[in-house]
């Protein structure tokens, strides 16, 4: 097990709720361009050190060596003054799940946490996973459509690490990665889109099909292979090889702007055509969220989806995109258990979720 | 067409809403025994005049004669001072439908209204249909479990008419009626029960099956052959022949008291066992009723059902059985059109229903 005693574990269960400092989800704050449709932007880079096999082929000693190398750079560099280390094997299951729900670590990383650690910026926008599938996975999150911002931050961070570490890089292939699908730039850029207008208008499938020439990957909120619960769609580059990072980002940026226009048109169209029916859906969702006594996470996301659409139509006083965006994250199982300070059964979570959402909605009025 | 100009048509569309006098539904006011479960009691008598064929075999002149005979009795008797006549062919479709939704006339009567009229007491508890299937159909409604009250009132009224009219009566068969299933007493006694506890506990079918030895008929809120929407069950005597009226009534009274006990036990059991789940259903119903912008009559009844159960558990301030009972009636299509003062499409009704229920619920807070 990695032991680096000079690092404090400061991202604690009881801090996230109480401390505003550890509780800012800058990437959910509704700033950034087109945030009525674009919840967040993300750029992730996969890097490996040369002279080491990939993570899945290494044992404890080598993984520790890699972690020490990366930590050595971070520890000695003022660039990382506002970063914290979390040794995954030193925190409980709830905390690991919270990090995953916050999109700061991957599912795989949260489940196989031995010899793994993550470095996180104070604003929860940057995370560096060490010994995930690749030796280093760094990602930057931004609110709204700010792919350039996320890319610049990721690139800057990558340069700082690159100056001190010896990356596995091939002049022909680019950055070498454990999975060939990441080789090349090692970059995945993505945006999380909220598309209830296109879903309600029935145009969503046509619109998504029209994206196929761009080789984009489309996923749900909970990642690959899941349904598009809450009308949330993650769009990312499907390939990483053969083009510059800026080209991939430019494509996603351009496609996103087009999707935003389609979505806004759909929202206006359905409101003009069936205003009462749209309002009915939104207010019913509000009524259920404000009154239920037990709600599972899937239903919650489906209903919060309509509240977010209601924000677009100015139906709710005191509710804005930052509040609703945050609600998508806070109503997930681990966050609820963190709030309650204990492990909860699924039934208990549904009750806790109900209580959290009701108090939250009431606090906004 | 019947013309009796000395009678005023005072049961007008625009009066029911404005006039408290014409707007009292005594039989829905939540008084009477066991009104947490028993919404209302009803006794109906079928009578025919001797020397006339049954209604379906008669033309205009004979039907007019019969109406004149019955009206003659009513007009000259102080017993009917607080009664009003409504000539069905002189009022509009909405008004006829309102009378049907108020359980004051039958569906058949509301649709084939030529040569038909109805006499109604000021408190909307007694109605006398003339030229329905039988020459005379008189019924008395009471709130809660008050079959004796309904029977006494019906019997008294019947005696008044019997003193002046020559009823078709056979010493062997009893009162003769157009349909043989009514021959004998010509009486149908019924209670409208609200049984959400037995539905939620899953015991409803067993309980209803246990009633089969009593030869009772079980119907939904909207009459024969309909589902039990809103967990409302109408129990009545399945046969009318071979026993005294009081015997039939005593059976229904006894069975009803047993059902009330079962229902109360079920309500206590589910609340003790799954309080949060029961409250969840009730508060969700409340949330949807308070916030939706369009609701059809079936969904409305289903949700009002839960509000009524919530009244039992004391979950709502300012809402009692009279309010909820009345809501079951007022949210029906004709009542809504009467309130709006015009014919509405189904979509417009759903919107009007939504508005009515929201205003009603808000007025109670």
XYZ file of C-alpha atoms in Angstrom:
730
model
C 0.000 0.000 0.000
C 1.215 3.474 -0.765
C 2.170 5.477 2.279
C 3.046 9.119 1.797
C 2.539 10.463 5.285
C 3.484 14.042 4.441
C 0.264 14.363 2.423
C -2.883 15.022 4.337
C -6.152 13.443 3.328
C -8.200 16.580 3.452
C -11.059 15.595 1.185
C -13.055 14.103 4.001
C -16.646 12.844 4.208
C -17.735 15.467 6.698
C -16.018 18.294 4.873
C -17.803 18.228 1.560
C -21.119 19.099 3.074
C -19.926 21.716 5.558
C -17.073 23.344 3.781
C -17.967 25.643 0.940
C -14.371 25.346 -0.151
C -14.565 21.658 -0.872
C -18.098 21.965 -2.072
C -17.734 24.148 -5.098
C -18.543 22.377 -8.291
C -17.244 25.084 -10.588
C -17.982 22.880 -13.562
C -21.675 22.746 -12.579
C -22.143 26.430 -11.825
C -24.017 27.250 -14.992
C -21.438 29.731 -16.238
C -19.749 29.223 -19.561
C -21.271 29.456 -22.959
C -24.675 28.000 -23.868
C -25.223 26.638 -20.375
C -28.984 26.344 -20.963
C -28.130 23.243 -22.996
C -24.497 22.441 -22.247
C -23.992 21.339 -18.667
C -20.255 20.826 -18.791
C -17.185 20.308 -20.961
C -14.396 17.872 -20.269
C -10.986 17.050 -21.669
C -9.166 13.903 -20.594
C -5.590 12.871 -21.459
C -4.169 9.344 -21.113
C -0.415 9.172 -20.471
C 2.054 6.443 -19.624
C 5.680 6.499 -18.492
C 8.254 4.937 -20.738
C 10.282 2.037 -19.365
C 7.240 0.695 -17.506
C 4.716 -1.881 -18.621
C 1.075 -0.859 -18.585
C -0.723 -0.884 -15.242
C -2.507 -4.208 -15.675
C 0.897 -5.968 -16.092
C 2.517 -4.473 -13.003
C 2.683 -5.514 -9.351
C 2.710 -3.505 -6.170
C 6.365 -2.414 -6.251
C 6.298 -1.001 -9.762
C 2.963 0.725 -9.220
C 4.387 2.314 -6.103
C 7.396 3.480 -8.113
C 5.154 5.095 -10.707
C 3.044 6.789 -8.053
C 6.150 8.063 -6.306
C 7.502 9.508 -9.538
C 4.313 11.377 -10.301
C 3.870 12.514 -6.702
C 7.470 13.713 -6.679
C 6.713 16.121 -9.500
C 3.506 17.340 -7.927
C 4.989 17.781 -4.472
C 7.872 19.946 -5.666
C 5.907 22.167 -8.008
C 4.074 25.345 -6.982
C 1.645 24.638 -9.815
C -0.033 22.104 -7.540
C -0.342 24.273 -4.416
C -4.124 24.063 -4.551
C -4.283 20.331 -5.169
C -4.970 17.507 -2.728
C -4.020 13.906 -2.796
C -6.485 11.135 -2.020
C -5.116 7.685 -1.475
C -8.065 5.543 -2.568
C -7.275 2.682 -0.201
C -7.289 5.078 2.765
C -10.840 6.333 2.313
C -14.098 4.467 2.699
C -16.405 3.124 0.032
C -18.798 6.047 0.249
C -16.018 8.528 -0.358
C -14.734 6.581 -3.351
C -18.246 6.480 -4.792
C -18.649 10.205 -4.208
C -15.524 10.866 -6.239
C -16.931 8.718 -9.010
C -20.307 10.464 -8.914
C -18.419 13.769 -9.065
C -16.798 12.523 -12.296
C -13.389 12.910 -10.647
C -12.486 9.222 -10.908
C -13.697 6.421 -13.156
C -15.903 3.512 -12.171
C -13.017 1.072 -12.632
C -10.778 3.246 -10.475
C -13.353 3.387 -7.669
C -13.745 -0.393 -7.556
C -10.071 -1.489 -7.801
C -8.462 1.038 -5.567
C -5.345 -0.713 -4.262
C -2.151 1.132 -5.275
C -4.230 3.900 -6.755
C -4.446 7.537 -5.851
C -5.917 10.666 -7.293
C -4.828 14.298 -7.185
C -7.665 16.806 -7.221
C -7.738 20.574 -7.573
C -9.472 22.607 -4.891
C -12.219 23.646 -7.283
C -12.934 19.980 -8.153
C -12.355 20.740 -11.826
C -9.076 18.897 -12.313
C -8.210 15.363 -11.362
C -5.141 13.223 -12.011
C -5.727 9.503 -11.585
C -2.524 7.540 -11.030
C -2.477 3.882 -11.992
C -5.868 3.722 -13.597
C -5.880 1.856 -16.925
C -2.980 4.126 -17.907
C -0.292 5.345 -15.529
C -1.729 8.822 -15.665
C -5.215 9.933 -16.569
C -5.655 13.669 -16.185
C -8.898 15.477 -16.836
C -10.250 18.999 -16.665
C -13.915 19.885 -16.318
C -15.489 23.235 -17.182
C -18.988 24.601 -16.890
C -21.078 25.055 -20.033
C -19.372 24.930 -23.397
C -15.756 25.730 -22.522
C -13.801 23.032 -24.302
C -10.981 25.474 -25.021
C -10.723 26.318 -21.341
C -10.693 22.634 -20.381
C -8.183 21.818 -23.095
C -5.854 24.702 -22.170
C -5.887 23.725 -18.534
C -5.286 20.061 -19.361
C -2.539 20.951 -21.808
C -0.814 23.203 -19.279
C -0.957 20.477 -16.645
C 0.276 17.910 -19.136
C 3.251 20.131 -20.032
C 4.204 20.525 -16.377
C 4.210 16.738 -15.945
C 5.890 16.121 -19.298
C 8.789 18.381 -18.282
C 9.616 16.115 -15.360
C 8.459 12.692 -16.545
C 9.412 10.561 -19.499
C 6.193 9.837 -21.401
C 5.822 6.771 -23.592
C 5.564 8.398 -26.996
C 6.030 7.107 -30.543
C 6.718 9.554 -33.365
C 4.495 7.437 -35.630
C 1.634 6.648 -33.249
C 1.766 9.475 -30.719
C 1.129 8.790 -27.047
C 1.039 5.065 -26.295
C -1.849 3.839 -24.191
C -3.042 0.591 -22.593
C -6.065 0.484 -24.858
C -5.341 1.095 -28.563
C -8.486 3.190 -28.896
C -6.771 5.928 -26.903
C -3.445 5.864 -28.723
C -2.433 8.989 -30.602
C -3.509 12.114 -28.827
C -4.646 10.089 -25.808
C -7.314 12.715 -25.600
C -11.022 12.456 -25.165
C -13.001 15.681 -25.222
C -16.658 15.612 -24.302
C -19.657 17.759 -23.560
C -22.661 16.859 -21.424
C -25.816 18.096 -23.141
C -29.361 18.459 -21.848
C -31.736 17.824 -24.746
C -35.325 17.589 -23.426
C -36.651 19.777 -26.222
C -35.479 17.406 -28.941
C -36.791 14.431 -26.968
C -40.237 16.016 -26.510
C -40.412 17.162 -30.134
C -39.491 13.645 -31.284
C -36.518 14.891 -33.311
C -33.761 13.499 -31.096
C -32.982 10.360 -33.113
C -32.839 12.176 -36.430
C -30.541 14.777 -34.958
C -28.222 12.229 -33.360
C -28.139 10.148 -36.549
C -27.061 13.236 -38.459
C -23.876 13.293 -36.354
C -22.562 9.961 -37.658
C -20.124 11.453 -40.239
C -18.271 13.153 -37.361
C -17.206 9.857 -35.693
C -18.527 10.983 -32.349
C -19.452 8.738 -29.437
C -22.806 9.369 -27.751
C -23.465 8.140 -24.230
C -25.858 8.669 -21.346
C -25.214 10.486 -18.094
C -23.923 7.376 -16.372
C -21.471 6.575 -19.167
C -21.204 4.032 -21.925
C -24.079 1.668 -22.614
C -26.650 3.323 -20.399
C -29.921 4.876 -21.361
C -30.262 8.568 -21.861
C -31.876 9.081 -18.490
C -32.933 12.654 -17.842
C -32.422 13.504 -21.525
C -28.693 13.916 -20.807
C -26.329 13.110 -23.679
C -22.555 12.992 -23.537
C -20.917 13.639 -26.893
C -17.209 12.868 -27.310
C -14.683 12.154 -30.012
C -14.929 8.519 -31.057
C -11.350 8.362 -32.319
C -8.112 9.794 -30.896
C -5.696 9.112 -33.699
C -4.740 10.912 -36.915
C -5.669 14.473 -36.060
C -4.467 17.192 -33.724
C -6.148 17.672 -30.367
C -7.389 21.095 -31.455
C -9.077 19.551 -34.496
C -11.065 17.089 -32.377
C -12.039 19.881 -30.022
C -13.021 22.176 -32.860
C -15.305 19.467 -34.264
C -17.064 18.845 -30.965
C -17.348 22.571 -30.339
C -18.915 23.134 -33.739
C -21.283 20.172 -33.487
C -22.294 21.217 -29.983
C -23.166 24.728 -31.122
C -25.326 23.232 -33.855
C -27.027 20.887 -31.365
C -27.678 23.797 -29.018
C -29.404 25.621 -31.842
C -31.551 22.557 -32.659
C -32.386 22.116 -28.988
C -33.326 25.763 -28.483
C -35.468 25.681 -31.626
C -37.192 22.543 -30.350
C -37.835 24.138 -26.946
C -39.370 27.176 -28.587
C -41.389 25.083 -31.010
C -42.938 22.763 -28.421
C -43.685 25.688 -26.123
C -45.365 27.646 -28.897
C -47.334 24.618 -30.060
C -48.185 22.778 -26.826
C -47.345 25.154 -24.029
C -49.866 23.706 -21.633
C -48.709 20.165 -22.247
C -45.057 21.117 -21.711
C -45.877 23.069 -18.573
C -47.946 20.118 -17.374
C -44.908 17.825 -17.587
C -42.692 20.347 -15.819
C -45.118 21.204 -13.024
C -46.011 17.545 -12.457
C -42.306 16.795 -12.037
C -42.080 19.700 -9.608
C -45.147 18.498 -7.696
C -43.790 14.980 -7.342
C -40.300 16.134 -6.342
C -41.757 18.525 -3.784
C -44.124 15.980 -2.244
C -42.921 12.407 -2.613
C -41.572 10.465 0.345
C -39.439 7.967 -1.593
C -37.774 8.278 -4.984
C -35.127 6.215 -6.759
C -32.232 7.816 -8.584
C -33.516 7.116 -12.084
C -36.908 8.705 -11.449
C -35.216 11.614 -9.682
C -32.971 12.337 -12.675
C -35.963 12.049 -15.029
C -37.896 14.613 -12.995
C -34.976 16.980 -12.322
C -34.607 16.979 -16.101
C -38.015 18.684 -16.359
C -37.173 21.178 -13.608
C -34.100 22.154 -15.641
C -36.331 22.677 -18.690
C -38.614 24.758 -16.479
C -35.643 26.992 -15.639
C -35.243 27.649 -19.360
C -38.880 28.745 -19.564
C -38.536 30.892 -16.405
C -41.218 28.884 -14.595
C -39.508 28.757 -11.208
C -38.413 31.626 -9.024
C -35.071 31.172 -7.320
C -34.084 28.066 -9.264
C -31.261 28.408 -11.772
C -28.958 26.135 -13.726
C -26.307 25.913 -10.948
C -28.899 24.588 -8.503
C -30.344 22.026 -10.905
C -26.966 20.918 -12.250
C -25.763 20.319 -8.720
C -28.944 18.391 -7.929
C -28.142 15.860 -10.674
C -24.944 15.069 -8.763
C -26.095 15.377 -5.162
C -29.024 13.001 -5.476
C -26.834 10.055 -6.387
C -26.429 7.244 -3.853
C -22.982 8.019 -2.453
C -23.642 11.726 -2.030
C -26.787 10.932 -0.071
C -24.937 8.515 2.165
C -22.237 11.111 2.710
C -24.878 13.636 3.717
C -26.476 11.128 6.083
C -23.039 10.099 7.342
C -23.641 6.356 7.000
C -24.243 3.472 4.644
C -27.898 3.243 3.570
C -29.932 0.450 2.031
C -31.491 1.231 -1.377
C -34.837 1.855 0.358
C -33.222 4.183 2.880
C -31.476 6.032 0.088
C -34.764 6.571 -1.726
C -36.188 8.116 1.437
C -33.052 10.216 2.010
C -33.124 11.373 -1.616
C -36.761 12.372 -1.239
C -35.962 14.377 1.900
C -32.914 16.033 0.362
C -34.791 17.135 -2.764
C -37.796 18.423 -0.820
C -35.632 20.452 1.542
C -33.624 21.712 -1.373
C -36.711 22.826 -3.339
C -38.262 24.391 -0.265
C -35.067 26.290 0.489
C -35.284 27.915 -2.934
C -38.743 29.361 -2.449
C -93.407 17.818 -25.630
C -94.589 18.358 -22.092
C -95.483 21.902 -21.289
C -96.323 22.768 -17.708
C -95.786 26.473 -17.692
C -96.673 27.028 -14.059
C -93.456 25.183 -13.082
C -90.281 27.145 -13.289
C -87.099 25.586 -14.421
C -84.998 26.825 -11.577
C -82.179 24.305 -11.684
C -80.146 26.373 -14.114
C -76.601 26.041 -15.365
C -75.466 29.324 -13.900
C -77.188 28.761 -10.595
C -75.426 25.672 -9.343
C -72.131 27.463 -9.116
C -73.368 30.710 -7.632
C -76.205 29.610 -5.432
C -75.303 27.826 -2.251
C -78.907 26.685 -2.107
C -78.760 24.667 -5.257
C -75.234 23.639 -4.530
C -75.641 21.619 -1.386
C -74.859 17.986 -1.840
C -76.148 16.811 1.510
C -75.446 13.243 0.519
C -71.763 14.082 0.068
C -71.301 16.103 3.224
C -69.423 13.413 5.129
C -72.018 13.168 7.892
C -73.735 9.926 8.626
C -72.234 6.820 10.090
C -68.807 5.423 9.059
C -68.235 8.177 6.540
C -64.493 7.504 6.487
C -65.373 4.502 4.331
C -69.009 4.924 3.282
C -69.451 7.877 0.959
C -73.207 7.588 0.513
C -76.302 5.405 0.808
C -79.073 5.198 -1.753
C -82.503 3.614 -2.021
C -84.302 3.509 -5.349
C -87.893 2.358 -5.999
C -89.339 1.416 -9.394
C -93.094 1.987 -9.811
C -95.582 1.822 -12.649
C -99.161 2.976 -13.026
C -101.787 0.324 -13.660
C -103.787 0.590 -16.874
C -100.769 1.824 -18.811
C -98.249 -0.197 -20.797
C -94.608 0.155 -19.858
C -92.783 3.248 -21.081
C -91.026 1.620 -24.012
C -94.414 0.652 -25.507
C -95.985 4.090 -25.228
C -96.117 7.128 -27.519
C -96.102 10.823 -26.790
C -99.762 11.166 -25.734
C -99.726 8.390 -23.170
C -96.383 9.475 -21.758
C -97.772 12.985 -21.391
C -100.807 11.569 -19.576
C -98.588 9.710 -17.135
C -96.433 12.776 -16.513
C -99.543 14.888 -15.971
C -100.909 12.407 -13.449
C -97.715 12.346 -11.417
C -97.245 16.105 -11.653
C -100.837 16.588 -10.567
C -100.105 14.819 -7.289
C -96.892 16.693 -6.706
C -98.336 20.085 -7.577
C -101.211 19.783 -5.142
C -99.275 18.376 -2.202
C -97.418 20.458 0.405
C -95.045 17.514 0.777
C -93.355 18.726 -2.414
C -93.000 22.405 -1.535
C -89.224 22.181 -1.648
C -89.085 20.264 -4.897
C -88.367 21.499 -8.405
C -89.305 20.133 -11.740
C -86.863 19.835 -14.592
C -88.225 19.138 -18.033
C -85.307 17.309 -19.622
C -86.074 18.501 -23.140
C -86.023 22.118 -21.969
C -82.482 22.116 -20.647
C -79.228 21.752 -22.510
C -76.932 18.775 -22.802
C -74.545 20.032 -20.137
C -77.347 20.357 -17.624
C -78.643 16.870 -18.347
C -75.149 15.490 -17.924
C -74.737 17.378 -14.656
C -77.877 15.728 -13.329
C -76.485 12.351 -14.314
C -73.102 13.067 -12.720
C -74.993 14.142 -9.599
C -76.641 10.684 -9.587
C -80.035 12.389 -9.841
C -80.939 10.815 -13.179
C -79.759 7.691 -14.978
C -77.534 7.552 -18.056
C -80.437 6.252 -20.145
C -82.645 9.091 -18.912
C -80.039 11.734 -19.784
C -79.659 10.466 -23.361
C -83.333 9.883 -24.297
C -84.934 12.873 -22.744
C -88.015 13.490 -24.848
C -91.240 13.256 -22.770
C -89.162 12.849 -19.646
C -88.928 14.985 -16.591
C -87.482 14.777 -13.157
C -88.550 16.181 -9.805
C -85.716 17.036 -7.443
C -85.644 18.068 -3.812
C -83.875 21.295 -2.877
C -81.160 19.415 -1.024
C -80.447 17.277 -4.122
C -81.073 14.108 -2.108
C -84.346 13.019 -3.657
C -85.222 12.643 -7.302
C -88.279 11.300 -9.068
C -87.692 10.337 -12.693
C -90.897 10.204 -14.723
C -90.986 7.977 -17.813
C -87.601 6.384 -17.367
C -87.640 2.597 -17.896
C -90.542 2.545 -15.432
C -93.203 5.248 -15.169
C -91.739 6.318 -11.856
C -88.260 5.870 -10.507
C -87.800 7.555 -7.161
C -84.556 7.581 -5.249
C -83.202 8.977 -1.993
C -79.525 9.604 -1.295
C -77.974 9.994 2.154
C -74.474 10.741 3.347
C -72.406 7.969 4.914
C -74.130 4.794 6.003
C -77.749 5.901 6.413
C -79.720 3.292 4.529
C -82.558 3.545 7.062
C -82.777 7.274 6.505
C -82.787 6.839 2.728
C -85.329 4.035 2.955
C -87.646 5.964 5.287
C -87.590 8.989 3.055
C -88.190 6.904 -0.060
C -90.966 4.983 1.646
C -92.667 8.154 2.841
C -92.508 9.639 -0.644
C -93.766 6.415 -2.147
C -96.723 6.400 0.237
C -97.665 9.962 -0.719
C -97.659 9.012 -4.396
C -99.365 5.690 -3.771
C -102.253 7.482 -2.035
C -103.083 9.382 -5.207
C -101.933 7.050 -7.957
C -102.933 3.542 -8.901
C -99.720 1.480 -8.857
C -99.372 -1.704 -10.927
C -99.145 -4.295 -8.173
C -99.636 -8.051 -8.093
C -100.391 -9.828 -4.794
C -98.171 -12.699 -5.953
C -95.260 -10.802 -7.556
C -95.387 -7.423 -5.828
C -94.700 -4.249 -7.797
C -94.634 -4.886 -11.539
C -91.722 -3.399 -13.443
C -90.535 -3.103 -17.038
C -87.516 -5.273 -16.338
C -88.255 -8.495 -14.422
C -85.098 -8.082 -12.345
C -86.817 -5.216 -10.510
C -90.151 -6.907 -9.920
C -91.183 -7.525 -6.320
C -90.073 -4.749 -4.035
C -88.911 -2.688 -7.021
C -86.209 -1.571 -4.642
C -82.500 -1.290 -5.045
C -80.530 -0.201 -1.998
C -76.854 0.592 -2.390
C -73.856 2.047 -0.642
C -70.800 3.702 -2.223
C -67.681 2.527 -0.429
C -64.143 3.838 -0.561
C -61.762 0.889 -0.102
C -58.177 2.026 -0.782
C -56.852 0.184 2.264
C -58.042 -3.198 1.017
C -56.719 -2.431 -2.459
C -53.275 -1.445 -1.133
C -53.123 -4.415 1.231
C -54.058 -6.743 -1.627
C -57.043 -8.165 0.237
C -59.781 -6.599 -1.854
C -60.568 -9.592 -4.076
C -60.736 -12.029 -1.181
C -63.035 -9.711 0.705
C -65.344 -9.128 -2.258
C -65.450 -12.843 -3.054
C -66.550 -13.514 0.510
C -69.707 -11.502 -0.209
C -71.041 -13.900 -2.844
C -73.497 -15.752 -0.532
C -75.346 -12.471 0.015
C -76.415 -12.084 -3.668
C -75.051 -8.578 -3.818
C -74.095 -6.669 -6.949
C -70.734 -4.886 -6.931
C -70.068 -2.048 -9.335
C -67.641 0.823 -9.872
C -68.273 4.511 -9.370
C -69.569 5.018 -12.878
C -72.036 2.141 -12.626
C -72.307 -1.354 -14.010
C -69.432 -2.881 -15.960
C -66.855 -0.234 -15.198
C -63.564 -0.586 -13.400
C -63.241 0.283 -9.775
C -61.581 3.596 -10.508
C -60.520 5.463 -7.404
C -61.055 2.351 -5.278
C -64.774 3.179 -5.176
C -67.166 0.230 -4.892
C -70.942 0.348 -5.084
C -72.620 -2.537 -3.264
C -76.323 -3.184 -3.848
C -78.888 -5.954 -3.557
C -78.654 -8.224 -6.586
C -82.249 -9.418 -6.281
C -85.460 -7.546 -5.468
C -87.906 -10.404 -5.089
C -88.875 -12.726 -2.274
C -87.950 -10.681 0.783
C -89.151 -7.519 2.480
C -87.421 -4.216 1.717
C -86.175 -4.027 5.292
C -84.527 -7.430 4.933
C -82.537 -6.361 1.888
C -81.521 -3.155 3.642
C -80.553 -4.975 6.804
C -78.275 -7.286 4.800
C -76.495 -4.443 3.029
C -76.212 -2.524 6.287
C -74.654 -5.508 8.052
C -72.291 -6.365 5.197
C -71.263 -2.724 4.923
C -70.388 -2.533 8.610
C -68.234 -5.634 8.205
C -66.538 -4.163 5.127
C -65.873 -0.931 6.999
C -64.142 -2.910 9.717
C -62.025 -4.786 7.151
C -61.147 -1.527 5.423
C -60.201 0.240 8.654
C -58.078 -2.725 9.719
C -56.339 -2.675 6.342
C -55.691 1.066 6.603
C -54.139 0.633 10.035
C -52.133 -2.397 8.943
C -50.574 -0.817 5.860
C -49.805 2.367 7.768
C -48.126 0.491 10.598
C -46.177 -1.685 8.183
C -45.306 0.670 5.316
C -46.098 4.146 6.524
C -43.554 5.866 4.312
C -44.730 4.001 1.233
C -48.383 4.853 1.922
C -47.551 8.492 2.627
C -45.473 8.547 -0.550
C -48.514 7.529 -2.613
C -50.715 10.081 -0.909
C -48.298 13.003 -1.105
C -47.400 12.207 -4.718
C -51.096 12.353 -5.566
C -51.324 15.664 -3.739
C -48.240 17.000 -5.535
C -49.613 16.071 -8.952
C -53.103 17.429 -8.231
C -51.633 20.678 -6.929
C -49.260 21.201 -9.844
C -50.465 19.561 -13.046
C -51.811 21.641 -15.919
C -53.954 18.947 -17.562
C -55.613 15.893 -16.068
C -58.263 13.507 -17.360
C -61.168 12.365 -15.228
C -59.891 8.838 -14.625
C -56.495 10.006 -13.360
C -58.187 12.706 -11.283
C -60.437 10.176 -9.535
C -57.465 7.890 -8.939
C -55.515 10.686 -7.286
C -58.437 12.162 -5.338
C -58.846 8.647 -3.953
C -55.430 9.011 -2.283
C -56.252 12.459 -0.938
C -59.325 10.935 0.691
C -57.128 8.270 2.277
C -54.831 11.069 3.447
C -57.799 12.667 5.206
C -58.222 9.428 7.155
C -54.584 9.607 8.263
C -54.909 13.330 9.109
C -52.218 14.283 6.614
C -53.909 17.419 5.287
C -54.982 20.495 7.179
C -58.300 21.929 6.141
C -59.324 19.010 3.934
C -62.164 16.812 5.123
C -64.476 14.179 3.694
C -67.102 16.680 2.474
C -64.500 18.495 0.368
C -63.069 15.315 -1.138
C -66.468 13.694 -1.717
C -67.631 16.775 -3.547
C -64.444 16.802 -5.614
C -65.279 13.345 -6.988
C -68.468 14.841 -8.425
C -67.290 18.302 -9.432
C -64.356 17.139 -11.526
C -66.571 15.253 -13.943
C -66.952 16.586 -17.485
C -70.385 18.204 -17.290
C -69.717 19.926 -13.986
C -66.563 21.464 -15.406
C -68.421 22.668 -18.489
C -71.112 24.128 -16.255
C -68.455 25.979 -14.245
C -66.838 27.283 -17.435
C -70.273 28.089 -18.862
C -69.667 26.440 -22.242
C -69.073 23.198 -24.083
C -65.440 22.108 -23.898
C -63.403 19.647 -25.925
C -61.862 16.736 -23.979
C -58.510 18.572 -23.977
C -60.114 21.774 -22.730
C -61.896 19.817 -20.004
C -58.610 18.319 -18.826
C -57.176 21.818 -18.525
C -60.314 23.127 -16.783
C -60.249 20.136 -14.418
C -56.628 20.842 -13.580
C -57.412 24.492 -12.855
C -60.456 23.660 -10.766
C -58.606 21.144 -8.612
C -55.599 23.403 -8.086
C -57.758 26.348 -7.060
C -59.774 24.093 -4.813
C -56.694 22.647 -3.087
C -55.113 26.078 -2.731
C -58.324 27.465 -1.215
C -58.124 24.859 1.528
C -54.632 25.831 2.701
